[in-house]
Structures are given as structure tokens and as C-alpha cells.
Tab-separated table of C-alpha atoms in Angstrom:
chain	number	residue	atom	x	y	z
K	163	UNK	CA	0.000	0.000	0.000
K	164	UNK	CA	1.122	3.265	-0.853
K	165	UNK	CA	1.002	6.508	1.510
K	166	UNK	CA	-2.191	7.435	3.382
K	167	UNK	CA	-3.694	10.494	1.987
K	168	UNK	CA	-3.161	9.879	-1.623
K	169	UNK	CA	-5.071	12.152	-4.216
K	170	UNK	CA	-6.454	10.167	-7.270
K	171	UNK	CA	-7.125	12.093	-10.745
K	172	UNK	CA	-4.081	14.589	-10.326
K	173	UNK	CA	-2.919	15.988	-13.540
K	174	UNK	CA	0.899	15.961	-14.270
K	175	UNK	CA	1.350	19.197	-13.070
K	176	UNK	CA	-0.346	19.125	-9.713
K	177	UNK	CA	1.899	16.001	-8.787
K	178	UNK	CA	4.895	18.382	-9.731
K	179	UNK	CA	3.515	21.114	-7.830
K	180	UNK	CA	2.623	18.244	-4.792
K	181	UNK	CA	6.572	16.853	-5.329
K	182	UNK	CA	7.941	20.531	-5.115
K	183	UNK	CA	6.335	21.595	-1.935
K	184	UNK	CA	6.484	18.426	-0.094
K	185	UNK	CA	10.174	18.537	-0.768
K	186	UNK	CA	10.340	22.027	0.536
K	187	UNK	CA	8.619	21.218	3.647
K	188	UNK	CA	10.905	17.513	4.719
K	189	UNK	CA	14.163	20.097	3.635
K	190	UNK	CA	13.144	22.958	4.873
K	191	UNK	CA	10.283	23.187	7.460
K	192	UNK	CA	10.351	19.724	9.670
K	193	UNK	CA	13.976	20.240	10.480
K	194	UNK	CA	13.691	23.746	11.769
K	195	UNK	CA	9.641	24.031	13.151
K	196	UNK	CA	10.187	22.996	16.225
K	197	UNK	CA	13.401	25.281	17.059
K	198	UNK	CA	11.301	27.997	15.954
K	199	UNK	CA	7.995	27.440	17.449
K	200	UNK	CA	9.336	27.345	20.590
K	201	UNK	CA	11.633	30.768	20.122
K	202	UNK	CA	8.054	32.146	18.635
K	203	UNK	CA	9.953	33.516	15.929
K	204	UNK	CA	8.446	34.315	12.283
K	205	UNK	CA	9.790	31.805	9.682
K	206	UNK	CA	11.663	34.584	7.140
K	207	UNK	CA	13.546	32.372	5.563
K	208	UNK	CA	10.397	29.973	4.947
K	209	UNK	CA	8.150	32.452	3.730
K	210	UNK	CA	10.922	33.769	1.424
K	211	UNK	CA	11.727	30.244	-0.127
K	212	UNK	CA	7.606	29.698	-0.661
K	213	UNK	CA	7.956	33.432	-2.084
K	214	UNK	CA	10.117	31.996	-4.738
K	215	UNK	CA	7.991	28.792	-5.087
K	216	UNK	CA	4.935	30.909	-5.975
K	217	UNK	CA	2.729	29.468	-3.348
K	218	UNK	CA	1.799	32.864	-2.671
K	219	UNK	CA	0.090	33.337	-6.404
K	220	UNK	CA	-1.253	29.777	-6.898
K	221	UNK	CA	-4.714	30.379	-7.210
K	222	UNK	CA	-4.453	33.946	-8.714
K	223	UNK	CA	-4.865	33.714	-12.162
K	224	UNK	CA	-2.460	33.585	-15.079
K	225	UNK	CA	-2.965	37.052	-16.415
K	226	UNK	CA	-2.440	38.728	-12.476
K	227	UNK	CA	0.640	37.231	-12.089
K	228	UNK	CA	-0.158	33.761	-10.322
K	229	UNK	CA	-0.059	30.250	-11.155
K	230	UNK	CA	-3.724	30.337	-12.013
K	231	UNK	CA	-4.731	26.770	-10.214
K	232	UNK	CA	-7.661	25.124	-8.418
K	233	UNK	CA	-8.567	25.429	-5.229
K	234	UNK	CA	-7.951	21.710	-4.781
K	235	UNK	CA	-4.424	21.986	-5.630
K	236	UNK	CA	-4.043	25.213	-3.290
K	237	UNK	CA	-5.638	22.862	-0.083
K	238	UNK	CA	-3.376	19.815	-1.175
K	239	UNK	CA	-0.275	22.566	-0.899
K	240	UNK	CA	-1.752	23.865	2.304
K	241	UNK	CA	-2.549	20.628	3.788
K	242	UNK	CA	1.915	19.404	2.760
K	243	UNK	CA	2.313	22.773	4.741
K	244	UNK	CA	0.364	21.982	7.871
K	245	UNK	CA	2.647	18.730	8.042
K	246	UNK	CA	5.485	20.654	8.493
K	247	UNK	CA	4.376	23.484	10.543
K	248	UNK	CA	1.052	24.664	10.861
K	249	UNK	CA	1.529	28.296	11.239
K	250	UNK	CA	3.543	28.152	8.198
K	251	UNK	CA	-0.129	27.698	6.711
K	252	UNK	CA	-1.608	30.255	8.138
K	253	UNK	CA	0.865	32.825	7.013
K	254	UNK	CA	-0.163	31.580	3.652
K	255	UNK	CA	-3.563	30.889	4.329
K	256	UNK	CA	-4.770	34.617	5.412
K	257	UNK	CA	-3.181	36.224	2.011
K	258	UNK	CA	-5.165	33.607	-0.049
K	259	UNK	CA	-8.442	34.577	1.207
K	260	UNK	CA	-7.681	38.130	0.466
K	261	UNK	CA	-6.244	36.949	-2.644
K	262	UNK	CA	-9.474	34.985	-3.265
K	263	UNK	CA	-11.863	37.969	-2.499
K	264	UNK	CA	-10.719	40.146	-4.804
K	265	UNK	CA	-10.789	38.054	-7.855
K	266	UNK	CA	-14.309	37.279	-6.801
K	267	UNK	CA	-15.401	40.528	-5.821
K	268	UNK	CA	-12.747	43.857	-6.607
K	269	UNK	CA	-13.542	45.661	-9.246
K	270	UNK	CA	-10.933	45.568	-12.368
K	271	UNK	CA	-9.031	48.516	-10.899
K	272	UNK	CA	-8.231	46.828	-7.693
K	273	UNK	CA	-7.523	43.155	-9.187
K	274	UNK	CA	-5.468	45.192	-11.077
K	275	UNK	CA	-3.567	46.831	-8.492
K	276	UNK	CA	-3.567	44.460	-6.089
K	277	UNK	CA	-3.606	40.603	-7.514
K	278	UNK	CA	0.519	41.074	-9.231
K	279	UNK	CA	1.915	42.296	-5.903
K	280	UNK	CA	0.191	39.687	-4.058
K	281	UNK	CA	1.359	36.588	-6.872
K	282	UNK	CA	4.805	38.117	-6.709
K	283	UNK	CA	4.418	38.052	-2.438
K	284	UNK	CA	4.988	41.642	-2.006
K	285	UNK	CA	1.602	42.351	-0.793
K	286	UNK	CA	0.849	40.199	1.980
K	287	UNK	CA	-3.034	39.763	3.002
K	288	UNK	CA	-4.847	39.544	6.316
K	289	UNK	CA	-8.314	40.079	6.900
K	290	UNK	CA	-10.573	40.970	10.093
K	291	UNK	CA	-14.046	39.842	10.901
K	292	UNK	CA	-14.238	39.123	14.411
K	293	UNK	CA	-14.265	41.889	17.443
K	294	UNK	CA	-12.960	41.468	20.864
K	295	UNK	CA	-16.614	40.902	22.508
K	296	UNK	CA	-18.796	38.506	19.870
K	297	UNK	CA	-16.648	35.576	18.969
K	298	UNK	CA	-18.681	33.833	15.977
K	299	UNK	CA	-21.498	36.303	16.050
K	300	UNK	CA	-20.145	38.702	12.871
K	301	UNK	CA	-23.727	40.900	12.822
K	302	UNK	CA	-22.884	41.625	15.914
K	303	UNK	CA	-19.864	43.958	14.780
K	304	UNK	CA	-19.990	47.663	16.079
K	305	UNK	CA	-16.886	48.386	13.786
K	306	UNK	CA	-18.402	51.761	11.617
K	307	UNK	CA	-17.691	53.407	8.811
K	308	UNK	CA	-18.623	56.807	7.923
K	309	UNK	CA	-18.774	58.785	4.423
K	310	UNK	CA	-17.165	61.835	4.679
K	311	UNK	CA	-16.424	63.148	0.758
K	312	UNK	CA	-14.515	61.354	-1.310
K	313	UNK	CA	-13.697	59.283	1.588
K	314	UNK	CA	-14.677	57.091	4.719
K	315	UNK	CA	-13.788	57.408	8.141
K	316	UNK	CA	-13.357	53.864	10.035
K	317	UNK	CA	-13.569	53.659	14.285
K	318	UNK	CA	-13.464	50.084	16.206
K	319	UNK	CA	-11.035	47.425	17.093
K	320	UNK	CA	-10.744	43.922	15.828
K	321	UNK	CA	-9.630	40.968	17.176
K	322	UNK	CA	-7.515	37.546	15.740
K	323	UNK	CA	-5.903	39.102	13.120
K	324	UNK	CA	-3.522	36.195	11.033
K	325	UNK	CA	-0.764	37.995	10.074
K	326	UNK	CA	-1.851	41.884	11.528
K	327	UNK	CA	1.459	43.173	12.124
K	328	UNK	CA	3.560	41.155	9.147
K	329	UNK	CA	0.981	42.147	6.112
K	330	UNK	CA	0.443	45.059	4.423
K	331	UNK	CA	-3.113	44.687	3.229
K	332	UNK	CA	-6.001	43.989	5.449
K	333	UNK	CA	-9.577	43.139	4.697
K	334	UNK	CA	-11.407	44.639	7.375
K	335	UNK	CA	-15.423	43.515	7.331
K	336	UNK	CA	-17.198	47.123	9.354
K	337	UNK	CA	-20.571	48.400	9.659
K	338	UNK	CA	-21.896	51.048	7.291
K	339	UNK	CA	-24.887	52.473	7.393
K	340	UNK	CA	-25.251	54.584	4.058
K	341	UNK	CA	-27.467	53.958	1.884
K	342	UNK	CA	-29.399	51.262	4.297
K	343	UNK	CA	-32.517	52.904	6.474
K	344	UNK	CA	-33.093	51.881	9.849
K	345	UNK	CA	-34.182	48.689	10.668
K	346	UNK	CA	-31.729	46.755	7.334
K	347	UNK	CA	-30.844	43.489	8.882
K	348	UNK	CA	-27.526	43.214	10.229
K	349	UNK	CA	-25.532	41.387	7.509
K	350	UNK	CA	-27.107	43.567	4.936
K	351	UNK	CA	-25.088	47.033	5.985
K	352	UNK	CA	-21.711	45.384	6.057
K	353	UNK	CA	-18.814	46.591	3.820
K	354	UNK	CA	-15.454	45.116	3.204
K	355	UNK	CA	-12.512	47.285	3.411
K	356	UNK	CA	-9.455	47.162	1.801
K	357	UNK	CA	-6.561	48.918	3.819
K	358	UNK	CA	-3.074	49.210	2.978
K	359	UNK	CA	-0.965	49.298	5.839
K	360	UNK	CA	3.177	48.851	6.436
K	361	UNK	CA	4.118	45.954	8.110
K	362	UNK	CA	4.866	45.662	11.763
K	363	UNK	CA	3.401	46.888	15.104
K	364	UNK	CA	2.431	50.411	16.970
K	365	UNK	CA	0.731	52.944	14.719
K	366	UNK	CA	0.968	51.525	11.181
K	367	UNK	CA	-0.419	54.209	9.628
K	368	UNK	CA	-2.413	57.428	10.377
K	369	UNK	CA	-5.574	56.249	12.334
K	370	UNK	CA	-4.464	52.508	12.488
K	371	UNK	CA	-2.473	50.961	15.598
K	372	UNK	CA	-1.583	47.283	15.463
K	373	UNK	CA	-1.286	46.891	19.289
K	374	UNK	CA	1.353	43.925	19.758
K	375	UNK	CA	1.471	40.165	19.065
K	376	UNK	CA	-1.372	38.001	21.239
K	377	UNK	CA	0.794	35.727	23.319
K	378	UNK	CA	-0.848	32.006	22.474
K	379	UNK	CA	-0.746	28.689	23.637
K	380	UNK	CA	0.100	27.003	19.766
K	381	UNK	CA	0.173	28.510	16.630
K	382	UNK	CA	3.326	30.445	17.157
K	383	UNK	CA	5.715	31.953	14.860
K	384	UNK	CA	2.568	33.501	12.847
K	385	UNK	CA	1.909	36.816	14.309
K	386	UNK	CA	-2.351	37.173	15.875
K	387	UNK	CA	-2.731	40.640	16.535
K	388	UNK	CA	-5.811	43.194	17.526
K	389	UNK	CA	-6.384	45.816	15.034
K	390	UNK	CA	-7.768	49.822	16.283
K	391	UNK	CA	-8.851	51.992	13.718
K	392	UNK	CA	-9.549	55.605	15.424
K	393	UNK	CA	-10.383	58.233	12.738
K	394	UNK	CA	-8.821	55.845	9.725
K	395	UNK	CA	-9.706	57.361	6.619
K	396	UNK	CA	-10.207	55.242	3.631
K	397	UNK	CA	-10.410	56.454	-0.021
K	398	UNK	CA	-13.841	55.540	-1.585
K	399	UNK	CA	-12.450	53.629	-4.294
K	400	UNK	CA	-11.037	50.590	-1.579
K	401	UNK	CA	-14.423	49.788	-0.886
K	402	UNK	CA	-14.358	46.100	-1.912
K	403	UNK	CA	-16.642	45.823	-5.273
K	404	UNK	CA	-16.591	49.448	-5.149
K	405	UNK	CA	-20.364	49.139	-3.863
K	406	UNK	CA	-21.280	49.387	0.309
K	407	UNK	CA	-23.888	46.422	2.004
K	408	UNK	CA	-22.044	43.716	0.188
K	409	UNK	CA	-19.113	42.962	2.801
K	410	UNK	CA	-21.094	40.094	4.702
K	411	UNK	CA	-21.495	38.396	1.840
K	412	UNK	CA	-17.902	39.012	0.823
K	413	UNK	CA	-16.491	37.998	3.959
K	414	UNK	CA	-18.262	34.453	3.937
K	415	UNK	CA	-17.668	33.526	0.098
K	416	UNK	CA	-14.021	33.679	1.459
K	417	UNK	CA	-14.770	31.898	4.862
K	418	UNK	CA	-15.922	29.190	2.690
K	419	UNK	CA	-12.830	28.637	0.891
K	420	UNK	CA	-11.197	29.253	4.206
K	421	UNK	CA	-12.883	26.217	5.854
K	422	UNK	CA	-11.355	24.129	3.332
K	423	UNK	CA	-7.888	25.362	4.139
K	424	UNK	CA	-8.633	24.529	7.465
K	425	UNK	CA	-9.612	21.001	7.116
K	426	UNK	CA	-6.201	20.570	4.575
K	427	UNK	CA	-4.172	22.224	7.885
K	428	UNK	CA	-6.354	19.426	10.011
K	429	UNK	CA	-5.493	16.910	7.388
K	430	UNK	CA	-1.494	17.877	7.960
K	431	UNK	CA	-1.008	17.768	11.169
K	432	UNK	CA	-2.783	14.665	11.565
K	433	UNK	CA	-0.297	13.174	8.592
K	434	UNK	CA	2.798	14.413	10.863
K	435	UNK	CA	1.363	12.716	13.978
K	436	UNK	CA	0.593	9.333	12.445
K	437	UNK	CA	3.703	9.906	10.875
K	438	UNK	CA	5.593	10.209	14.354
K	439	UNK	CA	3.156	7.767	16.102
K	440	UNK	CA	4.084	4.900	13.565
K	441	UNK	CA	7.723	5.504	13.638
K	442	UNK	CA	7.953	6.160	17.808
K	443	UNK	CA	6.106	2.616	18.085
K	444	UNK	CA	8.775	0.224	15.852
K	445	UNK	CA	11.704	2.485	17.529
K	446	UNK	CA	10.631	2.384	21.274
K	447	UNK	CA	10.897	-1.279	22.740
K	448	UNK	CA	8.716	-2.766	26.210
K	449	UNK	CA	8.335	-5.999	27.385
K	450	UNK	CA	11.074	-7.327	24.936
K	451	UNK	CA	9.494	-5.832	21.754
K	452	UNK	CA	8.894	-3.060	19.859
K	453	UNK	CA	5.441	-1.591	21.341
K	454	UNK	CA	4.300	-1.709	17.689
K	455	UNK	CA	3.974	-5.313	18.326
K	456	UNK	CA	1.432	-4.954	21.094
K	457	UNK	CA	-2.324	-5.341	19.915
K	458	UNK	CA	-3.202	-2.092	21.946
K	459	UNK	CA	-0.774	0.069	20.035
K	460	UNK	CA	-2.146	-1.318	16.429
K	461	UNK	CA	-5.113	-0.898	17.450
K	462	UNK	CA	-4.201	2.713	18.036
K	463	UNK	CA	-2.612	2.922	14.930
K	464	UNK	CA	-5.391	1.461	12.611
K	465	UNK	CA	-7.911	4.535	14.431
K	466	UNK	CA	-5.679	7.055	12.998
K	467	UNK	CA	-4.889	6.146	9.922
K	468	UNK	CA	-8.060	5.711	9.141
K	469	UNK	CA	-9.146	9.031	10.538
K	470	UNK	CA	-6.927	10.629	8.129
K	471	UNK	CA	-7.855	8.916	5.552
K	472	UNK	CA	-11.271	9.888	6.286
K	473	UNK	CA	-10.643	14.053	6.742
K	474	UNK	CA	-8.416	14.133	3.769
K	475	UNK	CA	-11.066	12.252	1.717
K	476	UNK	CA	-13.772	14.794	2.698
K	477	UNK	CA	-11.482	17.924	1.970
K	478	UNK	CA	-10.517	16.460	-0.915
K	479	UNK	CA	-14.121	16.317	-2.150
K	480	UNK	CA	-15.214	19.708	-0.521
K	481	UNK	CA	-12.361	21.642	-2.695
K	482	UNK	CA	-13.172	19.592	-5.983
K	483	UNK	CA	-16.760	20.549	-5.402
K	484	UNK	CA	-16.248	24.239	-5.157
K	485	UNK	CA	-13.559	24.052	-7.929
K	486	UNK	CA	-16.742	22.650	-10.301
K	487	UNK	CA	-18.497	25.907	-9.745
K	488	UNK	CA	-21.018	24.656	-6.917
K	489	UNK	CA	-22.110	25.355	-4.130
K	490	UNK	CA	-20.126	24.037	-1.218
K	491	UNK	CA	-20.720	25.318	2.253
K	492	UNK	CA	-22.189	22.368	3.463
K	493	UNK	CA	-18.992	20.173	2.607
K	494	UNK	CA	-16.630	22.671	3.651
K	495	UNK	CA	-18.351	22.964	6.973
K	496	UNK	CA	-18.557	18.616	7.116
K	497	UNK	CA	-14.849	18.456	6.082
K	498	UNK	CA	-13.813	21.663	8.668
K	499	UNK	CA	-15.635	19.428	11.194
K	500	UNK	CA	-14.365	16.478	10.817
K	501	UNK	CA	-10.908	16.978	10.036
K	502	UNK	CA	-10.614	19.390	13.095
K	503	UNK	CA	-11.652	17.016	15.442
K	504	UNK	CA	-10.148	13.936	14.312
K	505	UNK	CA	-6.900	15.875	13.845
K	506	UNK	CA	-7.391	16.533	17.685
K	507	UNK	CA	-7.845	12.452	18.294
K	508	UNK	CA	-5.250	11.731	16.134
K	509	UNK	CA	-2.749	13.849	17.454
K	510	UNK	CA	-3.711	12.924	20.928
K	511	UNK	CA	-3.238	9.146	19.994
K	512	UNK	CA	0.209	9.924	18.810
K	513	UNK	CA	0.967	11.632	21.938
K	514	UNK	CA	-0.105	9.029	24.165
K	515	UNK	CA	1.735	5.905	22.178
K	516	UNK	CA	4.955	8.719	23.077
K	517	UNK	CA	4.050	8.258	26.880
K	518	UNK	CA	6.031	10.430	29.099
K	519	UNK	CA	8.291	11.445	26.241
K	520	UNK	CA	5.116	13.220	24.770
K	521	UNK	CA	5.396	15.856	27.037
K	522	UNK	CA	8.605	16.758	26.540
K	523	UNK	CA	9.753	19.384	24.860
K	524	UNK	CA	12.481	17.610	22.948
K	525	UNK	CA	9.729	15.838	20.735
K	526	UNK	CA	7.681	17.268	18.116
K	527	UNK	CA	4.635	15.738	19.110
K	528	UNK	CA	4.763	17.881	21.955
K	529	UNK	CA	4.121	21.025	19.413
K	530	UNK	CA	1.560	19.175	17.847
K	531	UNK	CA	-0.213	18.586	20.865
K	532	UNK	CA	-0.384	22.335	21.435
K	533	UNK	CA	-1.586	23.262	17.695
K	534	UNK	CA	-4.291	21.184	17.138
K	535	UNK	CA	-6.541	22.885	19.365
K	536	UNK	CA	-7.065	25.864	16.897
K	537	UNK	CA	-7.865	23.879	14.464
K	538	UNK	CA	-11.346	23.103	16.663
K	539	UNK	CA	-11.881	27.175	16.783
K	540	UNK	CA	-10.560	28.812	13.596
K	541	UNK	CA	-12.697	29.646	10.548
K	542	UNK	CA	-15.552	29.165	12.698
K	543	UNK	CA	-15.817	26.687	15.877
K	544	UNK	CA	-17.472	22.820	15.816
K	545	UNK	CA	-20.683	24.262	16.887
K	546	UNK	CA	-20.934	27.059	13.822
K	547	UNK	CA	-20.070	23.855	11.660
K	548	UNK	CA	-23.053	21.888	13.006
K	549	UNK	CA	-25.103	24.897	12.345
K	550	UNK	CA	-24.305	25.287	8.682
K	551	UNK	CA	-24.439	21.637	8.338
K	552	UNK	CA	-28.001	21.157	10.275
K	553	UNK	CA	-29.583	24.234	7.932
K	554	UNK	CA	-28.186	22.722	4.863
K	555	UNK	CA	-29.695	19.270	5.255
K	556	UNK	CA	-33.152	21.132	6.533
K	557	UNK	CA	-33.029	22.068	2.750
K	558	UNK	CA	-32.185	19.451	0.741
K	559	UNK	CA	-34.547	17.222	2.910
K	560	UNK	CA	-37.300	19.616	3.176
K	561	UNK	CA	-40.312	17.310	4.301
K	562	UNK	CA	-43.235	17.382	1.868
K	563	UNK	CA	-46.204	16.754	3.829
């Protein structure tokens, strides 16, 4: 049997694409992760070798700059990431939906402006939904924007910002109430900025202070910052679409594409820990054998592989899906589910075939351990899965009596 996790119907150059990155990350990544993590220092000289890669442009199209390819080989890339270092991902993962947004949405002007220097990795993307006191409740923002001329003045602070202080373009999702009379539902007078920004922390620009990295459990490396906008002014024309109201919808078409991302980053780190559970067990001997040989370790084993065979099968399908031009939040949210929470088991199985060498610093499972929670919480938590899952299947099983 071949590897787990194996991708059927790949075209020639999606293996190379597959071959180059995975490459990258055993020569490059899994060597140095763990050093790193622990220093929580940003990964320069990784970012600047995936620079030269293109990662950064794969899914921008050919005439922008970018590699032009499917989502599906973006999330294999992404998930070959997450098995080296999950934050590595992220870095990624936050320009992409930018990235994504504005070919979707920007008008020609800003694709044109924008989509080169973010192929090339000059431009690096983050974007800001959330707000320090609603969590996964996004018409609940208080964020506002107000017209003033030929521009708009922004007030509010965000909150888990990927990337805030190392990008210098931000997608920041704030209330705005022109044009939309009292009593316009929530998601309705929503509008998606696009701010340009220089990188790093304090007051960025006039109006914008990027307070300081958020000191985390996991996830290090990757910079999670709060974002206050006090007086910001904004030209007109970096209104997203160019047209107010339609940030909320904006913000969610790139959600979407995030929550595949999320399950490939699941998918990853699950890889790594089977990867480290299977080895530790034929290495590490008890009872005069390798505990490999003990029925309670394969049984161990045979859970996790096929939990990752499982996630990776359902991202797989989720990404190929929206890549045909359908509809796909219910199998994003399914695969974001599932591969969050079985990364969790998996990488919890791995840990405890380590035993007390699990919890030591010295092995990588021990970083593991401490990423895979925000896998259960990013791009929306378990329960905001469910929810979008539950509605979804209301519909297409609508009962007829």
C-alpha cells in the first residue's frame, strides 16, 4: 500500500507542484519548526523560499501574475504545509483569502492593483471579521464606517488578526450604514474594506495601531494581533466591489474557501502525527518488543490512519466541489468538522503511544499537541459547523407533507 492520503485524478502538473512543496517542507520546514515554534519567531527564511515557489500566487490567475490553479491543488499545498508546521499555513492561508476575495469581488481597478503584488508576495493579506466581545457572532460587529467626501472614516477594534502586524493589506469587514434605512438586517449594511498598511506593530499608519502580538498557547511563529482603527480614513475607491452592504457576503464567500484550508491544515497535522506515532512505536521497545507489536498500540494505529484517511477524503471532495463551480458550504463545513476534530484524536493518539516522552519538549509531538486545538476554533468553531451543516440538510430534505 502506498502513503495514506493519496489524491487520485491529479494531472501531471499538480503532482509536480505536490513533489515541489512536499520537498520544501521535509528540507526545509520539519527540520527547523520545532526550534522555531518554541523561540516564537516568524519563519523569514520559509516564507521567502515559498515566495520563490509561488505558493503565494497559486490560485491567482495567469494574467495577475499567479499560477492560475484550483482550489484543490491550493488545499493539497496547504494541507503538505500543515505537516510541516502549521503556522507556516496560516501565514499563507490569510493572504489567499484576500487573494481569493478580490478576484471574486474587486472591481478591475483593484484586481489590477492588487492581484501582481500579491502573486509576486509583495503584498501580503490579512483580513478581520471578528471583534474582541462577539466571537462567531459577525452581525454583531460595532466596527463603523462613515462617508465623509470622497472618503470614509473607520472607528473600532478587531480581534484575531492572522498575520496583523507582518501584512500590508487587510480586509477589514465594518458596519456602514449609508445607503441602508433603519431597521436593514444586520448582515445587509456590512462593507469590506481594503486597507493598505506597512508591516509591523504600533501605529501603522495614520488612524491605524496594530497593538502587539497576542501571546498564544500554539500557533506560534505567525503573528495574531488586535487591530484599532480611530479616525482611519479610507479612499472611496477601496471599498471592496466598489459598492457598500455587500461585505457580509464578501467575507463568507471567502470563509468558505477558508474552511477548506482549514480542514487541509487538520489533514497535515494529523499526517505528521501518524507519521511520528508509527515511527515512535517500531523504535521504542517494552516488554522485549517493539510496542508496535502490542495489539493495543495497532489498534491505536489502525484509528488514525483511518481518521486521516477519512478528513483528507472529505477535503478532498469539498475543494473539488467548489472548484466545479457549486455550491459548497455544506462540505466545507462537514470536512472543517471532521478533520478538526479527528486531527485533535489523532494527534492525541500519537501523543499518548509517546508516553512520558510526549510531554517533553524535545519531541515534536509535543508542538503538535499544542496546535491542534485551533484547528477546533478557527474559521468558525465545531458548533458554527453543526449549524451550517443542520440548515443545509433542513433544505435538501425539506419534508413534503
Amino acid at each position: 500500500m502506498a502513503r495514506l492520503a493519496q489524491t487520485h485524478g491529479l494531472t501531471d502538473v499538480q503532482q509536480e507542484i505536490l513533489a515541489t512543496v512536499r520537498d520544501f517542507v521535509d528540507k526545509e520546514i520539519i527540520p527547523v519548526a520545532t526550534e522555531l515554534e518554541h523561540r516564537d519567531e516568524y519563519p523569514q527564511q520559509i516564507v521567502d523560499g515559498l515566495k520563490e515557489l509561488g505558493v503565494f500566487g497559486l490560485m491567482i490567475p495567469e494574467e495577475y501574475g499567479g499560477l492560475g490553479e484550483s482550489l484543490l491543488t491550493y488545499a493539497l499545498c496547504v494541507e503538505e504545509i500543515a505537516r510541516g508546521w502549521m503556522s507556516v499555513s496560516g501565514i499563507i492561508n490569510t493572504h489567499f483569502i484576500v487573494a481569493y476575495m478580490l478576484k471574486q469581488h474587486g472591481t478591475q481597478e483593484q484586481k489590477e492593483y492588487f492581484l501582481p503584488r500579491m502573486a509576486a508576495g509583495e503584498t501580503r493579506g490579512a483580513f478581520s471579521m471578528s471583534e474582541p466581545g462577539l466571537g462567531s457572532d459577525v452581525s454583531a460587529i460595532t466596527s463603523k464606517a462613515v462617508r465623509d467626501g470622497d472618503e470614509y472614516v473607520l472607528n473600532g477594534q478587531k480581534m484575531w488578526l492572522t498575520n496583523g502586524g507582518t501584512s500590508t493589506l487587510v480586509a477589514v469587514l465594518v458596519r456602514s450604514d449609508e445607503g441602508h434605512p433603519e431597521g436593514t438586517a444586520p448582515h445587509k449594511s456590512m462593507t469590506t474594506f481594503l486597507v493598505e498598511k506597512e508591516p509591523g506593530f504600533g501605529e501603522v499608519r495614520p488612524g491605524l495601531t496594530i497593538p502587539g502580538k497576542i501571546d498564544k498557547m500554539g500557533y506560534k511563529g505567525v503573528d495574531t494581533t488586535e487591530l484599532i482603527m480611530d479616525g482611519l480614513r479610507i479612499p472611496a475607491n477601496r471599498v471592496l466591489g466598489g459598492v457598500t452592504g455587500r461585505g457580509f457576503y464578501q467575507m463568507m464567500d471567502g470563509v468558505e474557501v477558508g474552511r477548506v484550508n482549514v480542514a487541509a491544515r487538520g489533514c497535515g497535522v494529523a499526517q505528521r502525527a501518524f507519521e511520528l506515532g508509527v515511527q515512535y512505536a517500531q523504535q521504542r521497545h517494552t516488554f522485549g518488543k517493539a510496542i508496535a507489536q502490542h495489539q493495543a498500540i495497532q489498534f491505536k494505529l489502525a484509528e488514525m490512519a483511518t481518521k486521516v484517511e477519512a478528513a483528507h477524503a472529505m477535503m478532498v471532495n469539498a475543494a473539488r466541489k467548489k472548484d466545479s463551480g457549486e455550491r459548497n458550504d455544506l462540505e466545507a463545513g462537514m470536512a472543517k468538522y471532521l478533520a478538526s476534530e479527528y486531527c485533535k484524536e489523532v494527534v492525541e493518539d500519537a501523543f499518548r503511544i509517546h508516553g512520558g516522552y510526549g510531554f517533553s519538549k524535545e519531541y515534536e509531538i509535543e508542538r503538535l499537541y499544542r496546535e491542534a486545538p485551533m484547528l477546533l476554533i478557527g474559521e468558525g468553531t465545531a458548533e458554527i459547523q453543526k449549524m451550517i451543516i443542520g440548515r443545509r440538510l433542513l433544505e435538501e430534505y425539506r419534508f413534503q407533507g
